[in-house]
JSON list of C-alpha atoms in Angstrom, two decimals:
[
{"chain": "A", "resi": 9, "resn": "MET", "atom": "CA", "xyz": [-23.05, -65.87, 162.02]},
{"chain": "A", "resi": 10, "resn": "PRO", "atom": "CA", "xyz": [-24.17, -68.43, 159.42]},
{"chain": "A", "resi": 11, "resn": "GLN", "atom": "CA", "xyz": [-21.79, -71.23, 158.60]},
{"chain": "A", "resi": 12, "resn": "PRO", "atom": "CA", "xyz": [-21.19, -70.37, 154.85]},
{"chain": "A", "resi": 13, "resn": "ARG", "atom": "CA", "xyz": [-20.30, -66.78, 155.71]},
{"chain": "A", "resi": 14, "resn": "ARG", "atom": "CA", "xyz": [-17.76, -67.89, 158.32]},
{"chain": "A", "resi": 15, "resn": "PHE", "atom": "CA", "xyz": [-16.21, -70.24, 155.78]},
{"chain": "A", "resi": 16, "resn": "ARG", "atom": "CA", "xyz": [-15.91, -67.45, 153.19]},
{"chain": "A", "resi": 17, "resn": "LEU", "atom": "CA", "xyz": [-14.25, -65.15, 155.74]},
{"chain": "A", "resi": 18, "resn": "ALA", "atom": "CA", "xyz": [-11.75, -67.86, 156.71]},
{"chain": "A", "resi": 19, "resn": "LEU", "atom": "CA", "xyz": [-10.98, -68.55, 153.04]},
{"chain": "A", "resi": 20, "resn": "ALA", "atom": "CA", "xyz": [-10.49, -64.83, 152.33]},
{"chain": "A", "resi": 21, "resn": "ALA", "atom": "CA", "xyz": [-8.14, -64.49, 155.31]},
{"chain": "A", "resi": 22, "resn": "ALA", "atom": "CA", "xyz": [-6.10, -67.50, 154.19]},
{"chain": "A", "resi": 23, "resn": "LEU", "atom": "CA", "xyz": [-5.78, -66.11, 150.66]},
{"chain": "A", "resi": 24, "resn": "LEU", "atom": "CA", "xyz": [-4.82, -62.71, 152.03]},
{"chain": "A", "resi": 25, "resn": "VAL", "atom": "CA", "xyz": [-1.87, -64.28, 153.83]},
{"chain": "A", "resi": 26, "resn": "ALA", "atom": "CA", "xyz": [-0.88, -66.91, 151.22]},
{"chain": "A", "resi": 27, "resn": "VAL", "atom": "CA", "xyz": [-0.79, -64.85, 148.02]},
{"chain": "A", "resi": 28, "resn": "PRO", "atom": "CA", "xyz": [1.55, -62.03, 149.16]},
{"chain": "A", "resi": 29, "resn": "SER", "atom": "CA", "xyz": [3.87, -64.42, 150.99]},
{"chain": "A", "resi": 30, "resn": "ALA", "atom": "CA", "xyz": [4.23, -66.61, 147.89]},
{"chain": "A", "resi": 31, "resn": "ALA", "atom": "CA", "xyz": [4.94, -63.60, 145.69]},
{"chain": "A", "resi": 32, "resn": "LEU", "atom": "CA", "xyz": [7.45, -62.12, 148.14]},
{"chain": "A", "resi": 33, "resn": "SER", "atom": "CA", "xyz": [9.29, -65.40, 148.67]},
{"chain": "A", "resi": 34, "resn": "ALA", "atom": "CA", "xyz": [9.97, -65.64, 144.93]},
{"chain": "A", "resi": 35, "resn": "CYS", "atom": "CA", "xyz": [11.75, -62.29, 145.03]},
{"chain": "A", "resi": 36, "resn": "SER", "atom": "CA", "xyz": [13.91, -63.06, 148.06]},
{"chain": "A", "resi": 37, "resn": "ALA", "atom": "CA", "xyz": [16.63, -64.80, 146.03]},
{"chain": "A", "resi": 38, "resn": "GLY", "atom": "CA", "xyz": [17.65, -61.50, 144.45]},
{"chain": "A", "resi": 39, "resn": "SER", "atom": "CA", "xyz": [19.81, -60.98, 141.40]},
{"chain": "A", "resi": 40, "resn": "ASP", "atom": "CA", "xyz": [22.78, -62.89, 142.81]},
{"chain": "A", "resi": 41, "resn": "ALA", "atom": "CA", "xyz": [21.04, -66.16, 143.62]},
{"chain": "A", "resi": 42, "resn": "GLU", "atom": "CA", "xyz": [23.25, -69.22, 143.61]},
{"chain": "A", "resi": 43, "resn": "THR", "atom": "CA", "xyz": [21.01, -70.86, 141.03]},
{"chain": "A", "resi": 44, "resn": "LEU", "atom": "CA", "xyz": [22.23, -68.24, 138.55]},
{"chain": "A", "resi": 45, "resn": "LEU", "atom": "CA", "xyz": [25.70, -69.73, 138.90]},
{"chain": "A", "resi": 46, "resn": "ILE", "atom": "CA", "xyz": [24.63, -73.10, 137.48]},
{"chain": "A", "resi": 47, "resn": "ARG", "atom": "CA", "xyz": [26.22, -73.57, 134.08]},
{"chain": "A", "resi": 48, "resn": "PRO", "atom": "CA", "xyz": [25.53, -76.28, 131.49]},
{"chain": "A", "resi": 49, "resn": "ASP", "atom": "CA", "xyz": [27.93, -79.21, 131.45]},
{"chain": "A", "resi": 50, "resn": "THR", "atom": "CA", "xyz": [28.61, -78.76, 127.74]},
{"chain": "A", "resi": 51, "resn": "PRO", "atom": "CA", "xyz": [31.23, -76.37, 126.38]},
{"chain": "A", "resi": 52, "resn": "GLU", "atom": "CA", "xyz": [30.25, -72.88, 125.34]},
{"chain": "A", "resi": 53, "resn": "THR", "atom": "CA", "xyz": [32.10, -69.76, 124.28]},
{"chain": "A", "resi": 54, "resn": "THR", "atom": "CA", "xyz": [31.51, -66.40, 122.67]},
{"chain": "A", "resi": 55, "resn": "LEU", "atom": "CA", "xyz": [33.11, -64.99, 119.55]},
{"chain": "A", "resi": 56, "resn": "GLY", "atom": "CA", "xyz": [32.10, -61.39, 119.08]},
{"chain": "A", "resi": 57, "resn": "ALA", "atom": "CA", "xyz": [28.30, -61.41, 118.82]},
{"chain": "A", "resi": 58, "resn": "LEU", "atom": "CA", "xyz": [28.13, -65.20, 118.38]},
{"chain": "A", "resi": 59, "resn": "LYS", "atom": "CA", "xyz": [27.48, -67.63, 121.23]},
{"chain": "A", "resi": 60, "resn": "VAL", "atom": "CA", "xyz": [28.61, -71.17, 120.46]},
{"chain": "A", "resi": 61, "resn": "GLN", "atom": "CA", "xyz": [26.84, -73.45, 122.96]},
{"chain": "A", "resi": 62, "resn": "ASP", "atom": "CA", "xyz": [26.05, -77.06, 123.84]},
{"chain": "A", "resi": 63, "resn": "VAL", "atom": "CA", "xyz": [28.90, -78.43, 121.73]},
{"chain": "A", "resi": 64, "resn": "LEU", "atom": "CA", "xyz": [29.42, -82.20, 121.62]},
{"chain": "A", "resi": 65, "resn": "LEU", "atom": "CA", "xyz": [30.99, -84.78, 119.33]},
{"chain": "A", "resi": 66, "resn": "VAL", "atom": "CA", "xyz": [28.73, -87.83, 119.06]},
{"chain": "A", "resi": 67, "resn": "THR", "atom": "CA", "xyz": [29.86, -91.31, 118.01]},
{"chain": "A", "resi": 68, "resn": "GLY", "atom": "CA", "xyz": [27.64, -94.21, 117.06]},
{"chain": "A", "resi": 69, "resn": "PRO", "atom": "CA", "xyz": [25.66, -95.88, 119.87]},
{"chain": "A", "resi": 70, "resn": "GLU", "atom": "CA", "xyz": [28.41, -98.42, 120.51]},
{"chain": "A", "resi": 71, "resn": "GLY", "atom": "CA", "xyz": [30.81, -95.58, 121.47]},
{"chain": "A", "resi": 72, "resn": "GLY", "atom": "CA", "xyz": [33.74, -96.92, 119.48]},
{"chain": "A", "resi": 73, "resn": "GLY", "atom": "CA", "xyz": [35.35, -95.32, 116.50]},
{"chain": "A", "resi": 74, "resn": "GLY", "atom": "CA", "xyz": [33.71, -94.52, 113.21]},
{"chain": "A", "resi": 75, "resn": "PRO", "atom": "CA", "xyz": [32.28, -91.22, 111.97]},
{"chain": "A", "resi": 76, "resn": "LEU", "atom": "CA", "xyz": [31.48, -88.40, 114.39]},
{"chain": "A", "resi": 77, "resn": "ALA", "atom": "CA", "xyz": [28.54, -86.01, 114.37]},
{"chain": "A", "resi": 78, "resn": "VAL", "atom": "CA", "xyz": [28.91, -82.46, 115.67]},
{"chain": "A", "resi": 79, "resn": "VAL", "atom": "CA", "xyz": [26.14, -81.11, 117.89]},
{"chain": "A", "resi": 80, "resn": "ALA", "atom": "CA", "xyz": [26.06, -77.36, 118.63]},
{"chain": "A", "resi": 81, "resn": "SER", "atom": "CA", "xyz": [23.88, -74.27, 118.83]},
{"chain": "A", "resi": 82, "resn": "VAL", "atom": "CA", "xyz": [25.19, -70.97, 117.47]},
{"chain": "A", "resi": 83, "resn": "TYR", "atom": "CA", "xyz": [23.25, -67.85, 118.47]},
{"chain": "A", "resi": 84, "resn": "ASN", "atom": "CA", "xyz": [23.85, -64.54, 116.68]},
{"chain": "A", "resi": 85, "resn": "GLY", "atom": "CA", "xyz": [23.27, -61.61, 119.03]},
{"chain": "A", "resi": 86, "resn": "GLY", "atom": "CA", "xyz": [24.82, -59.09, 116.63]},
{"chain": "A", "resi": 87, "resn": "ALA", "atom": "CA", "xyz": [23.43, -56.67, 114.08]},
{"chain": "A", "resi": 88, "resn": "ALA", "atom": "CA", "xyz": [24.73, -58.49, 110.98]},
{"chain": "A", "resi": 89, "resn": "THR", "atom": "CA", "xyz": [24.15, -61.94, 109.51]},
{"chain": "A", "resi": 90, "resn": "ASP", "atom": "CA", "xyz": [27.08, -64.36, 109.85]},
{"chain": "A", "resi": 91, "resn": "ARG", "atom": "CA", "xyz": [27.72, -67.71, 108.16]},
{"chain": "A", "resi": 92, "resn": "LEU", "atom": "CA", "xyz": [29.24, -70.99, 109.36]},
{"chain": "A", "resi": 93, "resn": "GLU", "atom": "CA", "xyz": [32.11, -71.92, 107.05]},
{"chain": "A", "resi": 94, "resn": "LEU", "atom": "CA", "xyz": [33.81, -74.94, 108.61]},
{"chain": "A", "resi": 95, "resn": "ILE", "atom": "CA", "xyz": [34.07, -77.27, 111.58]},
{"chain": "A", "resi": 96, "resn": "SER", "atom": "CA", "xyz": [37.18, -79.34, 112.25]},
{"chain": "A", "resi": 97, "resn": "VAL", "atom": "CA", "xyz": [38.75, -81.53, 114.93]},
{"chain": "A", "resi": 98, "resn": "ASN", "atom": "CA", "xyz": [42.47, -81.02, 115.42]},
{"chain": "A", "resi": 99, "resn": "GLU", "atom": "CA", "xyz": [43.51, -84.70, 115.13]},
{"chain": "A", "resi": 100, "resn": "LEU", "atom": "CA", "xyz": [41.39, -85.52, 112.08]},
{"chain": "A", "resi": 101, "resn": "PRO", "atom": "CA", "xyz": [42.72, -84.96, 108.56]},
{"chain": "A", "resi": 102, "resn": "GLN", "atom": "CA", "xyz": [39.47, -83.64, 107.00]},
{"chain": "A", "resi": 103, "resn": "ASN", "atom": "CA", "xyz": [36.99, -80.94, 107.94]},
{"chain": "A", "resi": 104, "resn": "ALA", "atom": "CA", "xyz": [33.39, -81.89, 108.70]},
{"chain": "A", "resi": 105, "resn": "ALA", "atom": "CA", "xyz": [31.06, -82.46, 105.78]},
{"chain": "A", "resi": 106, "resn": "ILE", "atom": "CA", "xyz": [28.34, -79.91, 106.52]},
{"chain": "A", "resi": 107, "resn": "THR", "atom": "CA", "xyz": [24.85, -80.42, 105.09]},
{"chain": "A", "resi": 108, "resn": "PRO", "atom": "CA", "xyz": [22.59, -77.40, 105.55]},
{"chain": "A", "resi": 109, "resn": "ALA", "atom": "CA", "xyz": [19.07, -77.70, 106.92]},
{"chain": "A", "resi": 110, "resn": "PRO", "atom": "CA", "xyz": [16.34, -76.99, 104.35]},
{"chain": "A", "resi": 111, "resn": "ASN", "atom": "CA", "xyz": [15.54, -73.65, 106.02]},
{"chain": "A", "resi": 112, "resn": "ARG", "atom": "CA", "xyz": [19.23, -72.56, 106.09]},
{"chain": "A", "resi": 113, "resn": "PRO", "atom": "CA", "xyz": [20.67, -73.47, 102.67]},
{"chain": "A", "resi": 114, "resn": "GLN", "atom": "CA", "xyz": [23.59, -71.01, 102.98]},
{"chain": "A", "resi": 115, "resn": "LEU", "atom": "CA", "xyz": [24.41, -71.86, 106.63]},
{"chain": "A", "resi": 116, "resn": "GLN", "atom": "CA", "xyz": [23.57, -68.28, 107.53]},
{"chain": "A", "resi": 117, "resn": "ILE", "atom": "CA", "xyz": [22.87, -67.13, 111.07]},
{"chain": "A", "resi": 118, "resn": "PRO", "atom": "CA", "xyz": [20.68, -64.01, 110.91]},
{"chain": "A", "resi": 119, "resn": "GLN", "atom": "CA", "xyz": [20.59, -61.45, 113.70]},
{"chain": "A", "resi": 120, "resn": "GLY", "atom": "CA", "xyz": [18.76, -62.76, 116.77]},
{"chain": "A", "resi": 121, "resn": "GLN", "atom": "CA", "xyz": [18.52, -66.34, 115.46]},
{"chain": "A", "resi": 122, "resn": "THR", "atom": "CA", "xyz": [20.15, -69.67, 116.21]},
{"chain": "A", "resi": 123, "resn": "LEU", "atom": "CA", "xyz": [21.74, -72.19, 113.87]},
{"chain": "A", "resi": 124, "resn": "THR", "atom": "CA", "xyz": [21.30, -75.68, 115.31]},
{"chain": "A", "resi": 125, "resn": "VAL", "atom": "CA", "xyz": [23.82, -78.29, 114.20]},
{"chain": "A", "resi": 126, "resn": "GLY", "atom": "CA", "xyz": [22.91, -81.93, 114.75]},
{"chain": "A", "resi": 127, "resn": "GLY", "atom": "CA", "xyz": [19.65, -83.75, 115.26]},
{"chain": "A", "resi": 128, "resn": "PRO", "atom": "CA", "xyz": [16.68, -84.48, 113.02]},
{"chain": "A", "resi": 129, "resn": "GLY", "atom": "CA", "xyz": [15.74, -81.68, 110.63]},
{"chain": "A", "resi": 130, "resn": "ASN", "atom": "CA", "xyz": [18.76, -79.53, 111.47]},
{"chain": "A", "resi": 131, "resn": "THR", "atom": "CA", "xyz": [22.05, -78.75, 109.79]},
{"chain": "A", "resi": 132, "resn": "THR", "atom": "CA", "xyz": [24.38, -81.76, 110.07]},
{"chain": "A", "resi": 133, "resn": "ALA", "atom": "CA", "xyz": [28.16, -81.89, 110.33]},
{"chain": "A", "resi": 134, "resn": "VAL", "atom": "CA", "xyz": [29.88, -85.29, 110.09]},
{"chain": "A", "resi": 135, "resn": "LEU", "atom": "CA", "xyz": [33.58, -85.95, 110.47]},
{"chain": "A", "resi": 136, "resn": "GLN", "atom": "CA", "xyz": [35.28, -89.08, 109.18]},
{"chain": "A", "resi": 137, "resn": "ASN", "atom": "CA", "xyz": [37.32, -90.75, 111.89]},
{"chain": "A", "resi": 138, "resn": "PRO", "atom": "CA", "xyz": [39.97, -92.89, 110.15]},
{"chain": "A", "resi": 139, "resn": "ASP", "atom": "CA", "xyz": [41.78, -95.35, 112.36]},
{"chain": "A", "resi": 140, "resn": "ASN", "atom": "CA", "xyz": [39.20, -94.63, 115.09]},
{"chain": "A", "resi": 141, "resn": "ILE", "atom": "CA", "xyz": [41.37, -91.89, 116.58]},
{"chain": "A", "resi": 142, "resn": "VAL", "atom": "CA", "xyz": [38.44, -90.28, 118.44]},
{"chain": "A", "resi": 143, "resn": "ARG", "atom": "CA", "xyz": [36.33, -92.41, 120.78]},
{"chain": "A", "resi": 144, "resn": "ALA", "atom": "CA", "xyz": [33.56, -91.88, 123.34]},
{"chain": "A", "resi": 145, "resn": "GLY", "atom": "CA", "xyz": [34.99, -90.57, 126.59]},
{"chain": "A", "resi": 146, "resn": "ASP", "atom": "CA", "xyz": [37.65, -88.46, 124.86]},
{"chain": "A", "resi": 147, "resn": "THR", "atom": "CA", "xyz": [37.83, -84.67, 124.85]},
{"chain": "A", "resi": 148, "resn": "ARG", "atom": "CA", "xyz": [38.99, -83.00, 121.60]},
{"chain": "A", "resi": 149, "resn": "LEU", "atom": "CA", "xyz": [39.71, -79.53, 120.29]},
{"chain": "A", "resi": 150, "resn": "VAL", "atom": "CA", "xyz": [36.97, -78.48, 117.86]},
{"chain": "A", "resi": 151, "resn": "THR", "atom": "CA", "xyz": [37.32, -75.41, 115.65]},
{"chain": "A", "resi": 152, "resn": "PHE", "atom": "CA", "xyz": [34.45, -73.39, 114.16]},
{"chain": "A", "resi": 153, "resn": "ARG", "atom": "CA", "xyz": [35.09, -70.80, 111.44]},
{"chain": "A", "resi": 154, "resn": "PHE", "atom": "CA", "xyz": [32.57, -68.07, 110.64]},
{"chain": "A", "resi": 155, "resn": "ALA", "atom": "CA", "xyz": [32.61, -65.69, 107.66]},
{"chain": "A", "resi": 156, "resn": "GLN", "atom": "CA", "xyz": [32.34, -62.47, 109.71]},
{"chain": "A", "resi": 157, "resn": "SER", "atom": "CA", "xyz": [33.33, -63.34, 113.27]},
{"chain": "A", "resi": 158, "resn": "GLY", "atom": "CA", "xyz": [36.39, -65.49, 112.58]},
{"chain": "A", "resi": 159, "resn": "VAL", "atom": "CA", "xyz": [37.64, -68.64, 114.29]},
{"chain": "A", "resi": 160, "resn": "VAL", "atom": "CA", "xyz": [36.99, -70.11, 117.72]},
{"chain": "A", "resi": 161, "resn": "THR", "atom": "CA", "xyz": [38.37, -73.35, 119.19]},
{"chain": "A", "resi": 162, "resn": "LEU", "atom": "CA", "xyz": [37.13, -75.15, 122.31]},
{"chain": "A", "resi": 163, "resn": "TRP", "atom": "CA", "xyz": [37.57, -78.44, 124.11]},
{"chain": "A", "resi": 164, "resn": "VAL", "atom": "CA", "xyz": [34.59, -80.72, 123.46]},
{"chain": "A", "resi": 165, "resn": "PRO", "atom": "CA", "xyz": [33.60, -84.07, 125.02]},
{"chain": "A", "resi": 166, "resn": "VAL", "atom": "CA", "xyz": [32.89, -87.12, 122.86]},
{"chain": "A", "resi": 167, "resn": "GLN", "atom": "CA", "xyz": [29.68, -88.98, 123.76]},
{"chain": "A", "resi": 168, "resn": "PRO", "atom": "CA", "xyz": [27.99, -92.08, 122.33]},
{"chain": "A", "resi": 169, "resn": "ALA", "atom": "CA", "xyz": [24.56, -91.68, 120.66]},
{"chain": "A", "resi": 170, "resn": "VAL", "atom": "CA", "xyz": [22.59, -93.20, 123.54]},
{"chain": "A", "resi": 171, "resn": "GLY", "atom": "CA", "xyz": [19.93, -91.84, 125.89]},
{"chain": "A", "resi": 172, "resn": "TYR", "atom": "CA", "xyz": [19.09, -88.22, 125.16]},
{"chain": "A", "resi": 173, "resn": "LEU", "atom": "CA", "xyz": [21.66, -88.20, 122.31]},
{"chain": "A", "resi": 174, "resn": "GLN", "atom": "CA", "xyz": [19.94, -91.02, 120.45]},
{"chain": "A", "resi": 175, "resn": "GLY", "atom": "CA", "xyz": [19.19, -89.68, 116.98]},
{"chain": "A", "resi": 176, "resn": "TYR", "atom": "CA", "xyz": [22.09, -87.19, 117.10]},
{"chain": "A", "resi": 177, "resn": "GLY", "atom": "CA", "xyz": [24.86, -89.59, 116.07]},
{"chain": "A", "resi": 178, "resn": "PRO", "atom": "CA", "xyz": [26.33, -89.93, 112.59]},
{"chain": "A", "resi": 179, "resn": "GLY", "atom": "CA", "xyz": [23.68, -91.11, 110.18]},
{"chain": "A", "resi": 180, "resn": "GLY", "atom": "CA", "xyz": [20.94, -90.32, 112.72]},
{"chain": "A", "resi": 181, "resn": "SER", "atom": "CA", "xyz": [21.99, -93.20, 115.02]}
]
């Protein structure tokens, strides 16, 4: 048997064994794999058809007091459009000043879409922090109010605007 033909047969045999075993091994984890139990380390909750996820309060890069930026994603899995009305922190006297993103002037969350709060080009929500009550390392109760779905409150960590949060702090810090 010529050398190239033997090589092709060996290659075909190797592929015949490798391809099905790779495909079958991917399925062996099943629908109850432990990796499905991994949850994000940021707070999340549901309120009717809304999923409020990845919620953080972000201080300036120094981590001390001063204004706070809210970071969150709100996904609308329902059939009707909803609208973000307010964000507040229980210890602070004023609600967040919310500035809509150019593509969401009414703070609406249409069916099947996400409203992103915080970060460049997105809706922003900034809370004044008089007397530096809230600082990096704290955990605070944050309340979101929506026009259709109502009110939801969750415990949220306070992080400084460093590392992957750089650019998400108050004033884009």
